[in-house]
Amino acid sequence: MYVAVKGGERAIAAAHELLARRGRGDRAVPALESDQVRDQLGVLVSRVMNEGSLYDPDLAARAIVQAQGDALEAVTLLRTYRTTLPRYGATVALDTAGLPSERRVSATFKDLPGGQQLGATFDYTHRLLTDAADDEPAGEGLGTGLRPARPAEAPAAADGHLDARMPRISDLLGAEALLEEHVPSPGDPEPADLTREPTIFPMSRAERLQALARGDEGFLLSLGYSTQRGYGRTHPFVGEVRVGEVEVEFVAPETGEALPIGRIEVTECQMVNQFVGDAVTPPQFTRGYGLAFGRAERKAMSMSLVDRALRADEFGERRVGPAQDEEFVLAHSDAVEATGFVEHLKLPHYVDFQAELVLIRQLRAVHRQRDRAGHETTAGDRVGQSDSIGGTP
Amino acid sequence: MTLPRIEYNHAYLDEQTKRTIRRALLKAVAIPGFQVPFASREVPMPRGWGTGGVQVTAAVIGAGDTLKVIDQGADDTTNAVSIRRFFERVAGAATTTDTGEATVIQTRHRIPETPLAEGQIMVYQVPIPEPLRFLEPRETETRRMHALQDYGLIYVKLYEDIARFGRIATTYAYPVIVNGRYLMDPSPTPSFDNPKLHRSPALHLYGAGREKRIYAVPPYTDVESLGFEDHPFEPQRFSQPCAICGSTGVYLDEVVLDDRGGAMYVCSDTDHCERTAAAPAAAAAAAAERAPSRRAGAYERAHSTRMHTFDEQEGAHA
């Protein structure tokens, strides 16, 4: 009893030992290698990199294996490692227009310079669970097409029979001034870094976008969805979603010139939203923006919906939905924080609970006394009344 | 494929981060009770499990320090064990369970029964640093209220307690005014522990990792628990002594013994309980046989001779 209530080092060690065994599963089955995860569970790797705020498919894959497939646990591992790394500075802004996309679709125009490119997508697959038959040709059978007939074929589509230049849909609209301009904040300051600086509300849009990029995919999805259902409606159109590899450039202080330091795969979403305008400014479409590492279309789209909703004040819109409330969204979008605090309820709380017990017993004792006094004066006409205190603190 | 080697700095956090946390701590000490925003880092525990406390401890612990970690007053609860082992592993820290020996005490939900001394540092794990949070959810608003010392709302809340229950119904995280200026949440310690903060000779540091705030009560600072003239602050009282060591005037855990309402009450502060129980019992045991080690014996012995110990102690602690 008393001793059993308390934990102890041996119990923790034994629990971790059991966890490792459960994670390994049947030893007759080969252990999962992290490069298998990196290459074959790429969508999950993207999610972990996004919420972990670190572009490193190898480390993300390792984290997923170590976390036994628990995405949030893997995100936590990645962040915990990331925070110990030095920060050298900010890269040159990515040029998402300048590089051929593997995938690029627009819902606003049927044809546009650079064309539409379907790329690797789950869209239009029939979501039928099938046998993982290795010999099923792509696009045949049940049409899942998830296994390439010849592994070399899929990448071939990606390298550029399309126009090398795919101007952003937002630039096309922007040329006619139909869409609000993308202008940097006054003075074009270095973007703040949420992971290195204190959070103070209200945040700049750059900080907000960082927070959304780290935010939980499911939470942002639901919030974005809520705006579509009337809780802060923004009338969105997908101007463009594109997935592709971009070059990352960094200005090294030694040379003073931008040098390419590598390539990363990103998903970008430009959402075109309802127009605003007033007596002075002619009506213009507004925009919401989403950018995520790897293949993360759902995330980028949700992010752009929420980004736009959070700009309510900027456009003088009445805030009627939770997605428009900066503090509500940004204080609760981080799933690592959320899961930690929800799960901390497992920790012992007997001290606080004891304090509540002491109080509730006192309150009930007072109530009983009053009740008894009541009985005496009203000659028992309250018999059978419960002794509850009639409210929960 | 060559993977990068993964290495961690001494005490886990890099030196630059420790410096930024120390700067926040200095500001917090300079403005007692004020919540200083800081760039809370990830640490290898989940948010909500003491990450603020761990960062503060990592920033203040030095080679000469001895660390004690308690959770619910106990040194052997799982999370306390986990955090203590973390600092043993990454900082090579000397650890203890003895309150008197410790120079840094990281805690969740309790202040030790043994009076603190000058030079000791208490580090609190704080879940929600804002005492006004459940009355006003917006941070922009609560910061303004602190700036204007606009604390009417909290008094209304306490008044509503009285109107509804006949007394103030806040039992832990009981709000205090620090140094006559800032309203502060003493973390979810029972209000029983609040008086220990008033003019305490120790330094009290509060770290809220998830909420990214640090605040402090410097030594010998006035800490006043809120109340009214006709309904003054009243901490918890227990009518019975500890069933193991016989201490009175300490905070007790209720241990349910059966499903018929049977319960025993024992110290929540395990270190206090062990030492109180061991002192006379050890002397008695030494006379009979060789004295068993303090840790090995105290509980089981006290347990098996519970009633006996209780009788023995009652006089001494009354």
XYZ file of C-alpha atoms in Angstrom:
711
model
C 0.000 0.000 0.000
C 2.038 3.009 1.116
C 5.246 1.837 -0.459
C 3.384 0.739 -3.567
C 2.054 4.244 -4.147
C 5.572 5.533 -4.647
C 7.582 4.818 -7.744
C 11.252 4.224 -7.770
C 14.272 3.746 -9.904
C 13.837 0.014 -10.357
C 10.255 0.434 -11.541
C 11.319 3.031 -14.099
C 14.171 0.877 -15.397
C 11.885 -2.138 -15.712
C 9.230 -0.108 -17.509
C 11.766 1.171 -20.036
C 13.055 -2.344 -20.568
C 9.531 -3.502 -21.297
C 8.973 -0.561 -23.629
C 12.042 -1.526 -25.636
C 10.854 -5.106 -25.878
C 7.359 -4.103 -26.953
C 8.856 -1.765 -29.528
C 11.052 -4.471 -31.003
C 8.159 -6.903 -31.360
C 8.724 -10.383 -32.725
C 12.460 -10.983 -33.028
C 11.869 -13.364 -35.928
C 10.909 -10.291 -37.988
C 13.861 -8.158 -39.076
C 14.278 -4.890 -37.181
C 13.063 -1.753 -38.967
C 15.920 0.304 -40.352
C 15.659 4.073 -40.319
C 16.553 4.354 -44.009
C 13.511 2.229 -44.806
C 11.408 4.694 -42.864
C 13.067 7.658 -44.563
C 12.397 6.304 -48.049
C 9.132 4.433 -47.624
C 7.297 6.483 -45.002
C 8.222 9.837 -46.507
C 4.947 11.541 -45.655
C 5.350 10.706 -41.992
C 8.978 11.851 -42.138
C 7.765 15.181 -43.559
C 5.321 15.622 -40.732
C 7.954 14.950 -38.089
C 10.375 17.367 -39.767
C 7.708 20.081 -39.939
C 6.562 19.916 -36.371
C 10.133 19.264 -35.256
C 11.275 22.423 -37.126
C 14.274 20.620 -38.556
C 14.854 19.573 -42.141
C 16.751 16.325 -41.804
C 15.036 13.223 -43.201
C 17.676 10.899 -41.718
C 17.295 12.174 -38.176
C 13.515 12.328 -38.500
C 13.465 8.711 -39.633
C 15.672 7.716 -36.729
C 13.344 9.543 -34.351
C 10.315 7.746 -35.792
C 11.940 4.357 -35.258
C 13.034 5.283 -31.734
C 9.536 6.569 -30.964
C 7.964 3.333 -32.170
C 5.935 5.270 -34.707
C 4.461 7.799 -32.264
C 4.667 10.945 -34.395
C 4.557 13.409 -31.491
C 7.151 11.464 -29.546
C 9.374 11.571 -32.651
C 8.781 15.320 -33.009
C 9.800 15.769 -29.378
C 13.008 13.802 -29.924
C 13.875 15.852 -32.980
C 13.215 19.176 -31.242
C 15.131 18.160 -28.175
C 18.139 17.484 -30.382
C 17.604 20.557 -32.561
C 17.597 22.965 -29.647
C 21.194 22.005 -28.796
C 22.460 22.910 -32.283
C 24.078 26.290 -32.937
C 22.163 28.758 -35.074
C 24.216 30.440 -37.767
C 21.621 32.780 -39.199
C 18.822 33.048 -41.733
C 19.092 31.851 -45.324
C 18.212 33.885 -48.366
C 14.450 33.729 -48.962
C 13.567 30.640 -50.987
C 12.627 31.196 -54.596
C 9.717 28.871 -55.135
C 9.018 30.255 -58.601
C 12.416 29.590 -60.023
C 12.553 25.826 -59.800
C 10.538 23.184 -61.572
C 7.952 21.600 -59.373
C 7.250 17.943 -59.084
C 3.655 18.897 -58.457
C 1.744 22.077 -59.120
C -1.996 22.510 -59.250
C -4.190 25.563 -59.299
C -7.910 25.624 -58.640
C -8.371 29.161 -59.900
C -7.241 28.867 -63.521
C -7.630 26.020 -65.964
C -4.488 26.873 -67.804
C -1.647 28.962 -66.598
C 1.966 29.582 -67.583
C 3.990 26.542 -66.670
C 0.927 24.294 -66.778
C -0.626 22.054 -64.198
C 1.404 19.091 -63.016
C -0.193 16.336 -61.007
C 2.953 14.763 -59.570
C 2.982 12.305 -56.703
C -0.441 12.575 -55.146
C -2.999 10.474 -53.344
C -5.691 12.505 -55.113
C -7.743 10.392 -57.514
C -6.395 7.118 -56.152
C -9.160 4.768 -55.166
C -8.805 4.346 -51.459
C -9.147 0.587 -51.506
C -7.025 -1.409 -49.172
C -5.184 -3.913 -51.322
C -2.657 -6.676 -51.038
C 0.816 -5.321 -51.213
C 1.490 -7.301 -54.380
C 4.850 -6.271 -55.703
C 3.994 -6.952 -59.294
C 0.899 -4.771 -59.542
C 1.557 -2.297 -62.337
C 1.030 1.347 -61.694
C -2.339 2.696 -62.629
C -3.845 -0.714 -63.226
C -5.735 -3.175 -61.081
C -7.605 -1.166 -58.504
C -6.000 1.992 -59.536
C -4.094 2.638 -56.366
C -0.932 2.924 -58.400
C 1.110 3.220 -55.246
C 3.787 0.884 -56.494
C 5.842 2.026 -59.412
C 5.991 -0.487 -62.278
C 9.578 0.445 -62.912
C 11.157 2.368 -60.091
C 12.997 4.627 -62.518
C 9.836 5.929 -64.130
C 8.424 8.101 -61.392
C 11.365 10.491 -61.080
C 11.587 10.782 -64.861
C 8.312 12.693 -64.956
C 9.678 15.244 -62.563
C 12.628 16.497 -64.486
C 11.457 19.200 -66.629
C 9.716 18.690 -69.896
C 7.679 21.543 -68.483
C 8.637 25.148 -68.712
C 11.499 25.709 -66.363
C 9.810 28.863 -65.137
C 6.537 28.482 -63.273
C 5.496 31.930 -62.171
C 3.496 31.906 -58.971
C -0.192 32.308 -59.491
C -0.070 35.101 -56.969
C 2.368 36.978 -59.191
C 0.021 36.613 -62.136
C -2.841 38.114 -60.210
C -0.524 40.590 -58.601
C 0.463 41.972 -61.993
C -3.082 43.259 -62.380
C -3.166 44.414 -58.763
C -6.093 42.075 -58.211
C -4.297 40.493 -55.286
C -2.769 42.253 -52.337
C 0.946 42.694 -52.648
C 3.408 40.705 -50.633
C 5.452 43.359 -48.978
C 7.980 42.737 -46.252
C 7.495 44.439 -42.903
C 8.865 47.987 -42.793
C 12.652 47.870 -42.919
C 12.573 44.160 -43.908
C 13.917 42.988 -40.554
C 15.479 39.582 -40.011
C 12.622 37.271 -39.101
C 12.358 36.536 -35.410
C 13.053 32.985 -34.282
C 10.338 31.552 -32.074
C 12.640 28.837 -30.818
C 15.236 31.308 -29.558
C 13.235 34.310 -28.450
C 10.442 34.746 -25.908
C 6.908 34.592 -27.189
C 4.989 37.782 -26.629
C 1.566 38.428 -28.047
C 0.627 39.900 -30.448
C 3.124 38.242 -32.775
C 4.426 39.457 -36.116
C 3.124 37.570 -39.133
C 6.550 35.980 -39.596
C 6.386 34.605 -36.055
C 2.820 33.478 -36.586
C 3.792 31.589 -39.720
C 6.660 29.951 -37.837
C 4.286 28.888 -35.104
C 1.857 27.491 -37.673
C 4.661 25.634 -39.456
C 5.518 23.950 -36.131
C 1.854 23.494 -35.307
C 0.002 20.218 -35.167
C -1.342 19.153 -38.531
C -4.595 17.855 -37.084
C -5.261 20.970 -35.045
C -4.637 23.294 -37.993
C -6.713 21.080 -40.242
C -9.682 21.337 -37.894
C -9.294 25.082 -37.475
C -9.005 25.594 -41.230
C -12.064 23.426 -41.672
C -13.962 25.480 -39.107
C -13.410 28.623 -41.205
C -14.970 26.816 -44.160
C -18.004 26.073 -42.050
C -18.624 29.651 -41.058
C -16.501 30.241 -37.963
C -14.542 33.075 -39.533
C -15.232 32.505 -43.193
C -12.596 33.698 -45.686
C -13.931 32.395 -49.036
C -10.738 30.619 -50.025
C -9.553 29.383 -53.417
C -6.428 27.352 -53.879
C -4.457 29.727 -56.038
C -1.728 27.186 -56.143
C -0.249 24.221 -54.392
C 3.203 23.169 -55.404
C 5.669 20.583 -54.243
C 9.261 20.592 -55.326
C 12.887 20.877 -54.430
C 14.363 24.300 -53.935
C 17.885 25.426 -53.467
C 18.784 26.954 -50.128
C 21.284 29.779 -50.166
C 23.150 31.295 -47.298
C 25.222 34.438 -47.205
C 28.448 33.488 -45.523
C 29.895 36.467 -43.648
C 33.375 35.551 -44.926
C 32.482 35.957 -48.587
C 29.506 38.281 -48.438
C 27.916 36.300 -51.256
C 25.000 33.923 -51.326
C 26.213 30.341 -51.615
C 24.019 27.323 -52.206
C 24.172 25.047 -49.172
C 21.776 22.337 -50.292
C 18.345 21.518 -51.570
C 15.186 20.847 -49.632
C 11.806 19.580 -50.668
C 8.928 21.881 -49.738
C 5.188 22.135 -50.195
C 3.794 25.604 -50.718
C 0.199 26.752 -50.734
C -0.983 30.162 -51.894
C -4.585 30.631 -50.894
C -6.516 33.404 -52.621
C -9.267 34.781 -50.439
C -12.196 37.103 -50.476
C -11.452 40.643 -51.472
C -11.392 43.714 -49.322
C -11.463 47.323 -50.280
C -12.821 50.623 -49.149
C -13.396 54.145 -50.384
C -9.660 54.635 -50.798
C -8.384 51.204 -51.893
C -10.070 49.394 -54.781
C -11.171 45.855 -53.994
C -8.384 43.267 -53.964
C -8.122 39.597 -53.230
C -6.258 38.778 -50.050
C -4.039 35.841 -49.346
C -3.173 33.152 -46.891
C 0.146 31.398 -47.026
C 1.386 27.953 -46.116
C 4.846 26.433 -46.445
C 5.945 23.072 -45.126
C 8.910 20.728 -45.452
C 8.633 17.684 -47.684
C 5.351 16.374 -48.981
C 2.822 17.958 -46.662
C -0.028 19.263 -48.702
C -2.712 18.975 -46.053
C -0.494 20.856 -43.638
C 0.347 23.649 -46.083
C -3.299 24.118 -47.044
C -4.537 24.154 -43.460
C -1.786 26.564 -42.550
C -2.749 28.987 -45.314
C -6.394 28.929 -44.229
C -5.481 29.669 -40.635
C -2.907 32.284 -41.637
C -5.591 34.149 -43.548
C -8.117 33.820 -40.742
C -5.585 35.243 -38.280
C -5.263 38.377 -40.394
C -8.809 39.411 -39.448
C -7.715 42.554 -37.612
C -5.562 43.650 -40.528
C -8.611 43.718 -42.796
C -11.017 45.090 -40.217
C -12.991 41.855 -40.056
C -15.071 40.991 -37.053
C -13.531 38.087 -35.107
C -16.239 35.496 -34.722
C -14.399 32.167 -34.848
C -11.605 30.554 -32.843
C -9.398 30.368 -35.966
C -9.281 34.185 -35.994
C -8.070 34.434 -32.409
C -4.293 34.675 -32.365
C -3.768 33.766 -28.735
C -6.170 30.871 -28.910
C -4.649 29.430 -32.082
C -0.975 29.961 -31.380
C -1.062 29.047 -27.707
C -2.666 25.708 -28.516
C -1.307 24.713 -31.916
C 1.899 23.185 -30.628
C 1.162 19.507 -30.178
C 4.350 18.828 -28.246
C 3.274 21.284 -25.585
C -0.304 20.091 -25.701
C 0.497 16.430 -25.333
C 2.971 17.091 -22.558
C 0.492 19.047 -20.516
C -2.423 16.731 -21.127
C -0.318 13.697 -20.284
C 1.162 15.299 -17.197
C -2.198 14.586 -15.572
C -0.766 11.079 -15.115
C 1.801 12.459 -12.717
C 0.920 12.208 -9.054
C -1.252 15.026 -7.801
C -1.920 13.684 -4.342
C -0.793 16.808 -2.563
C -3.268 19.022 -4.404
C -5.954 16.401 -4.272
C -5.412 16.111 -0.522
C -5.893 19.857 -0.194
C -9.193 19.536 -2.034
C -10.218 16.568 0.116
C -9.585 18.497 3.295
C -11.683 21.368 2.011
C -14.578 19.313 0.699
C -14.831 17.413 3.980
C -14.917 20.695 5.863
C -17.593 22.073 3.584
C -19.678 18.925 3.923
C -19.314 18.943 7.697
C -20.575 22.511 7.810
C -23.425 21.553 5.528
C -24.387 18.571 7.690
C -24.412 20.743 10.794
C -26.627 23.258 9.081
C -28.862 20.477 7.855
C -29.206 19.034 11.338
C -30.027 22.454 12.735
C -32.624 22.754 9.984
C -34.182 19.420 10.979
C -34.587 20.543 14.543
C -36.370 23.756 13.636
C -38.564 22.413 10.827
C -39.436 19.165 12.596
C -38.014 16.752 10.125
C -39.621 17.879 6.905
C -36.307 17.731 5.087
C -35.716 14.049 5.716
C -33.904 12.256 2.954
C -32.245 15.287 1.458
C -28.796 14.543 0.202
C -25.879 16.001 2.055
C -24.126 17.120 -1.093
C -22.782 20.609 -1.094
C -24.772 21.455 -4.168
C -21.967 22.544 -6.396
C -18.507 21.576 -7.461
C -15.594 23.873 -6.787
C 24.954 6.889 -45.439
C 26.908 8.463 -42.632
C 24.812 9.846 -39.861
C 26.019 12.775 -37.806
C 27.253 11.888 -34.363
C 24.892 13.058 -31.698
C 26.542 14.722 -28.736
C 25.183 16.915 -25.943
C 26.781 19.707 -23.938
C 27.543 19.490 -20.228
C 24.245 19.879 -18.316
C 22.519 19.412 -21.687
C 21.803 23.090 -22.493
C 24.460 24.967 -24.427
C 26.289 27.749 -22.610
C 24.625 30.521 -24.588
C 21.178 29.265 -23.604
C 22.193 29.012 -19.962
C 23.271 32.646 -20.150
C 19.936 33.773 -21.558
C 18.134 31.905 -18.801
C 20.402 33.452 -16.170
C 19.643 36.897 -17.562
C 15.930 36.173 -17.228
C 16.539 34.930 -13.678
C 18.415 38.109 -12.749
C 15.569 40.207 -14.050
C 13.086 38.055 -12.142
C 15.030 38.514 -8.912
C 15.200 42.261 -9.515
C 11.404 42.475 -9.936
C 10.015 40.008 -7.383
C 6.887 38.226 -8.579
C 7.038 39.609 -12.113
C 6.801 37.042 -14.919
C 9.772 37.399 -17.231
C 9.269 35.917 -20.728
C 12.132 33.675 -21.782
C 12.853 31.558 -24.842
C 12.073 28.271 -23.241
C 14.016 25.445 -24.870
C 13.141 21.867 -25.362
C 14.575 19.554 -22.766
C 14.426 15.779 -22.815
C 11.174 15.577 -20.847
C 7.689 16.341 -22.063
C 6.268 19.817 -21.615
C 4.268 19.934 -18.408
C 6.623 17.526 -16.665
C 9.004 20.059 -15.201
C 10.749 21.480 -18.255
C 10.809 24.978 -16.782
C 12.293 23.727 -13.554
C 14.848 21.644 -15.420
C 16.004 24.663 -17.436
C 16.317 26.821 -14.340
C 18.216 24.094 -12.499
C 20.495 23.530 -15.516
C 21.221 27.267 -15.595
C 22.058 27.650 -11.893
C 23.651 24.340 -10.945
C 27.432 24.410 -10.560
C 30.188 21.953 -9.755
C 29.897 22.556 -6.012
C 26.134 22.083 -5.810
C 24.154 19.242 -4.343
C 20.769 18.649 -5.910
C 17.597 17.353 -4.344
C 14.512 16.686 -6.455
C 11.061 16.159 -4.987
C 7.614 15.651 -6.414
C 4.598 15.808 -4.089
C 7.146 16.205 -1.296
C 8.710 12.819 -2.011
C 12.176 12.033 -3.343
C 11.144 8.666 -4.713
C 8.165 9.537 -6.904
C 8.852 8.513 -10.486
C 9.218 11.957 -12.044
C 11.515 13.151 -9.258
C 13.668 10.065 -9.757
C 13.724 10.697 -13.492
C 14.802 14.346 -13.171
C 17.398 13.553 -10.516
C 18.887 10.872 -12.745
C 18.896 13.282 -15.670
C 21.153 15.706 -13.805
C 23.337 12.916 -12.500
C 23.760 11.774 -16.089
C 24.251 15.026 -17.985
C 25.780 17.278 -15.318
C 27.467 14.737 -13.076
C 25.601 16.442 -10.247
C 25.929 15.335 -6.645
C 22.466 14.466 -5.385
C 20.868 14.002 -2.017
C 17.490 13.456 -0.453
C 18.454 15.419 2.669
C 16.884 18.887 2.589
C 19.603 20.309 4.814
C 22.407 19.041 2.591
C 20.919 20.293 -0.671
C 22.011 23.588 -2.205
C 19.498 23.364 -5.065
C 16.081 21.788 -4.551
C 13.873 21.261 -7.563
C 10.296 20.672 -6.528
C 6.825 20.054 -7.790
C 3.874 20.912 -5.518
C 5.661 21.149 -2.138
C 8.074 23.178 -0.046
C 10.039 20.918 2.319
C 9.075 20.815 6.003
C 12.667 21.343 7.118
C 13.147 25.128 7.289
C 15.220 26.439 4.406
C 18.439 28.300 5.018
C 20.340 31.145 3.414
C 22.183 30.060 0.288
C 19.676 27.407 -0.662
C 17.828 27.710 -3.969
C 14.337 26.334 -4.472
C 13.403 25.660 -8.098
C 9.687 25.235 -8.750
C 8.071 23.488 -11.699
C 5.204 25.712 -12.750
C 2.327 24.599 -14.978
C 0.393 27.881 -15.329
C 2.411 30.897 -14.139
C -0.390 33.414 -14.528
C -2.509 33.718 -11.357
C -5.204 35.514 -13.367
C -5.309 32.972 -16.201
C -8.540 31.268 -15.209
C -10.231 34.602 -14.776
C -8.860 36.135 -17.985
C -7.517 33.757 -20.639
C -5.766 36.416 -22.701
C -2.085 37.049 -22.077
C -2.208 40.533 -23.620
C -4.943 41.386 -21.104
C -3.331 39.870 -17.998
C -0.023 41.605 -18.706
C -1.885 44.883 -18.793
C -3.626 44.042 -15.514
C -0.269 43.370 -13.841
C 1.160 46.577 -15.237
C -1.721 48.574 -13.766
C -1.813 46.480 -10.597
C -5.419 45.857 -11.509
C -6.140 42.915 -9.216
C -9.802 43.505 -8.426
C -10.820 40.399 -10.336
C -8.959 37.994 -8.053
C -10.599 39.501 -4.964
C -13.982 39.119 -6.615
C -13.168 35.455 -7.232
C -12.280 34.929 -3.562
C -15.412 36.805 -2.536
C -17.511 34.554 -4.755
C -15.973 31.543 -3.005
C -17.120 32.951 0.307
C -20.590 33.728 -0.999
C -20.932 30.199 -2.320
C -19.101 28.028 0.210
C -18.815 30.267 3.221
C -15.037 30.372 2.947
C -12.230 30.817 0.450
C -12.255 27.597 -1.560
C -8.779 27.803 -3.088
C -6.590 25.098 -1.626
C -3.496 25.063 -3.812
C -1.860 27.600 -6.115
C -3.206 30.087 -3.600
C -2.422 33.582 -4.926
C 0.056 35.805 -3.138
C 1.228 39.405 -3.388
C 4.998 39.601 -3.548
C 6.895 42.546 -2.148
C 3.645 44.515 -1.965
C 3.448 44.737 -5.754
C 2.963 41.738 -8.022
C 0.278 39.114 -7.785
C 1.980 35.727 -8.088
C 1.013 32.072 -8.392
C 3.206 30.144 -5.952
C 2.792 27.087 -8.276
C 0.358 24.351 -7.222
C 1.786 23.968 -3.737
C -0.931 23.569 -1.114
C -1.759 26.813 0.633
C -0.298 25.047 3.688
C 3.128 25.901 2.252
C 2.412 29.571 1.519
C 3.576 30.891 4.905
C 6.997 29.296 4.312
C 7.600 31.761 1.480
C 7.157 34.860 3.621
C 10.601 36.312 4.362
C 12.212 32.996 3.540
C 16.005 33.132 3.759
C 16.253 30.990 0.605
C 16.010 32.094 -3.026
C 12.862 30.826 -4.768
C 12.951 30.493 -8.563
C 9.938 29.537 -10.636
C 10.234 28.093 -14.135
C 7.281 27.577 -16.475
C 8.715 25.843 -19.533
C 5.619 25.374 -21.660
C 4.363 28.876 -20.890
C 7.873 30.333 -21.299
C 7.957 32.411 -18.124
C 10.359 32.752 -15.197
C 9.716 34.536 -11.909
C 11.290 34.699 -8.492
C 10.987 35.480 -4.815
C 14.365 36.729 -3.534
C 15.433 35.971 0.061
C 13.680 37.879 2.858
C 10.865 39.161 0.637
C 7.350 39.811 1.887
C 4.922 37.246 0.516
C 1.342 37.851 1.563
C -1.415 35.343 0.853
C -4.612 37.073 -0.200
C -7.518 37.336 2.231
C -10.105 39.646 3.724
C -10.232 41.181 7.193
C -13.240 39.042 8.109
C -12.068 36.051 6.058
C -8.310 35.968 6.462
C -6.062 33.491 4.679
C -6.271 30.061 6.296
C -3.878 27.287 5.304
C -4.868 23.624 5.660
C -4.720 21.988 9.056
C -4.578 18.302 9.817
C -6.090 17.011 13.016
C -3.933 13.887 13.181
C -0.159 13.408 13.304
C 1.848 11.385 10.753
C 1.189 7.679 11.297
C 4.820 6.804 10.601
C 6.932 9.437 12.325
C 4.332 11.124 14.518
C 5.074 14.648 13.273
C 2.360 17.226 13.705
C 2.026 20.530 11.873
C 3.215 18.936 8.658
C 1.417 18.273 5.388
C -0.016 14.769 5.201
C -0.881 12.362 2.386
C -3.948 10.244 2.882
C -3.295 6.580 2.207
C -6.426 4.602 1.572
C -6.241 1.269 3.381
C -9.447 -0.490 2.387
C -12.762 0.094 0.672
C -14.604 0.850 3.906
C -13.238 4.361 4.408
C -10.152 3.229 6.307
C -7.165 5.507 5.818
C -3.883 6.455 7.371
C -2.135 9.799 7.194
C 1.573 10.018 6.527
C 4.028 12.830 5.836
C 4.095 14.044 2.257
C 7.726 15.081 2.846
C 9.502 11.705 2.797
C 12.867 13.103 3.835
C 11.382 14.769 6.892
C 9.462 11.611 7.738
C 12.443 9.283 7.373
C 14.716 11.402 9.497
C 12.126 12.002 12.188
C 11.269 8.324 12.302
C 14.896 7.232 12.204
C 16.270 9.486 14.915
C 14.855 7.847 18.055
C 14.106 4.508 16.411
C 17.710 4.160 15.281
C 18.908 4.757 18.788
C 16.614 2.062 20.072
C 17.639 -0.305 17.317
C 21.312 0.344 17.944
C 20.926 -0.753 21.502
C 19.422 -4.044 20.437
C 21.538 -4.715 17.383
C 23.711 -3.014 14.804
C 21.901 0.011 13.481
C 20.545 -0.554 9.973
C 21.295 2.066 7.343
C 18.931 5.010 7.290
C 17.462 4.450 3.876
C 17.203 0.723 4.057
C 15.274 0.493 7.246
C 13.228 3.533 8.038
C 10.099 2.763 6.082
C 9.753 -0.932 6.605
C 10.632 -0.619 10.240
C 8.289 2.282 10.807
C 5.723 0.427 8.859
C 5.799 -2.830 10.749
C 5.851 -1.076 14.126
C 3.631 1.721 13.033
C 1.449 2.015 16.079
C 4.407 1.575 18.313
C 6.387 4.342 16.612
C 3.373 6.544 16.676
C 2.927 6.214 20.425
C 6.591 6.745 21.003
C 6.671 9.901 18.947
C 3.528 11.544 20.050
C 4.935 13.163 23.148
C 8.049 14.457 21.458
C 6.174 16.230 18.694
C 3.100 17.504 20.417
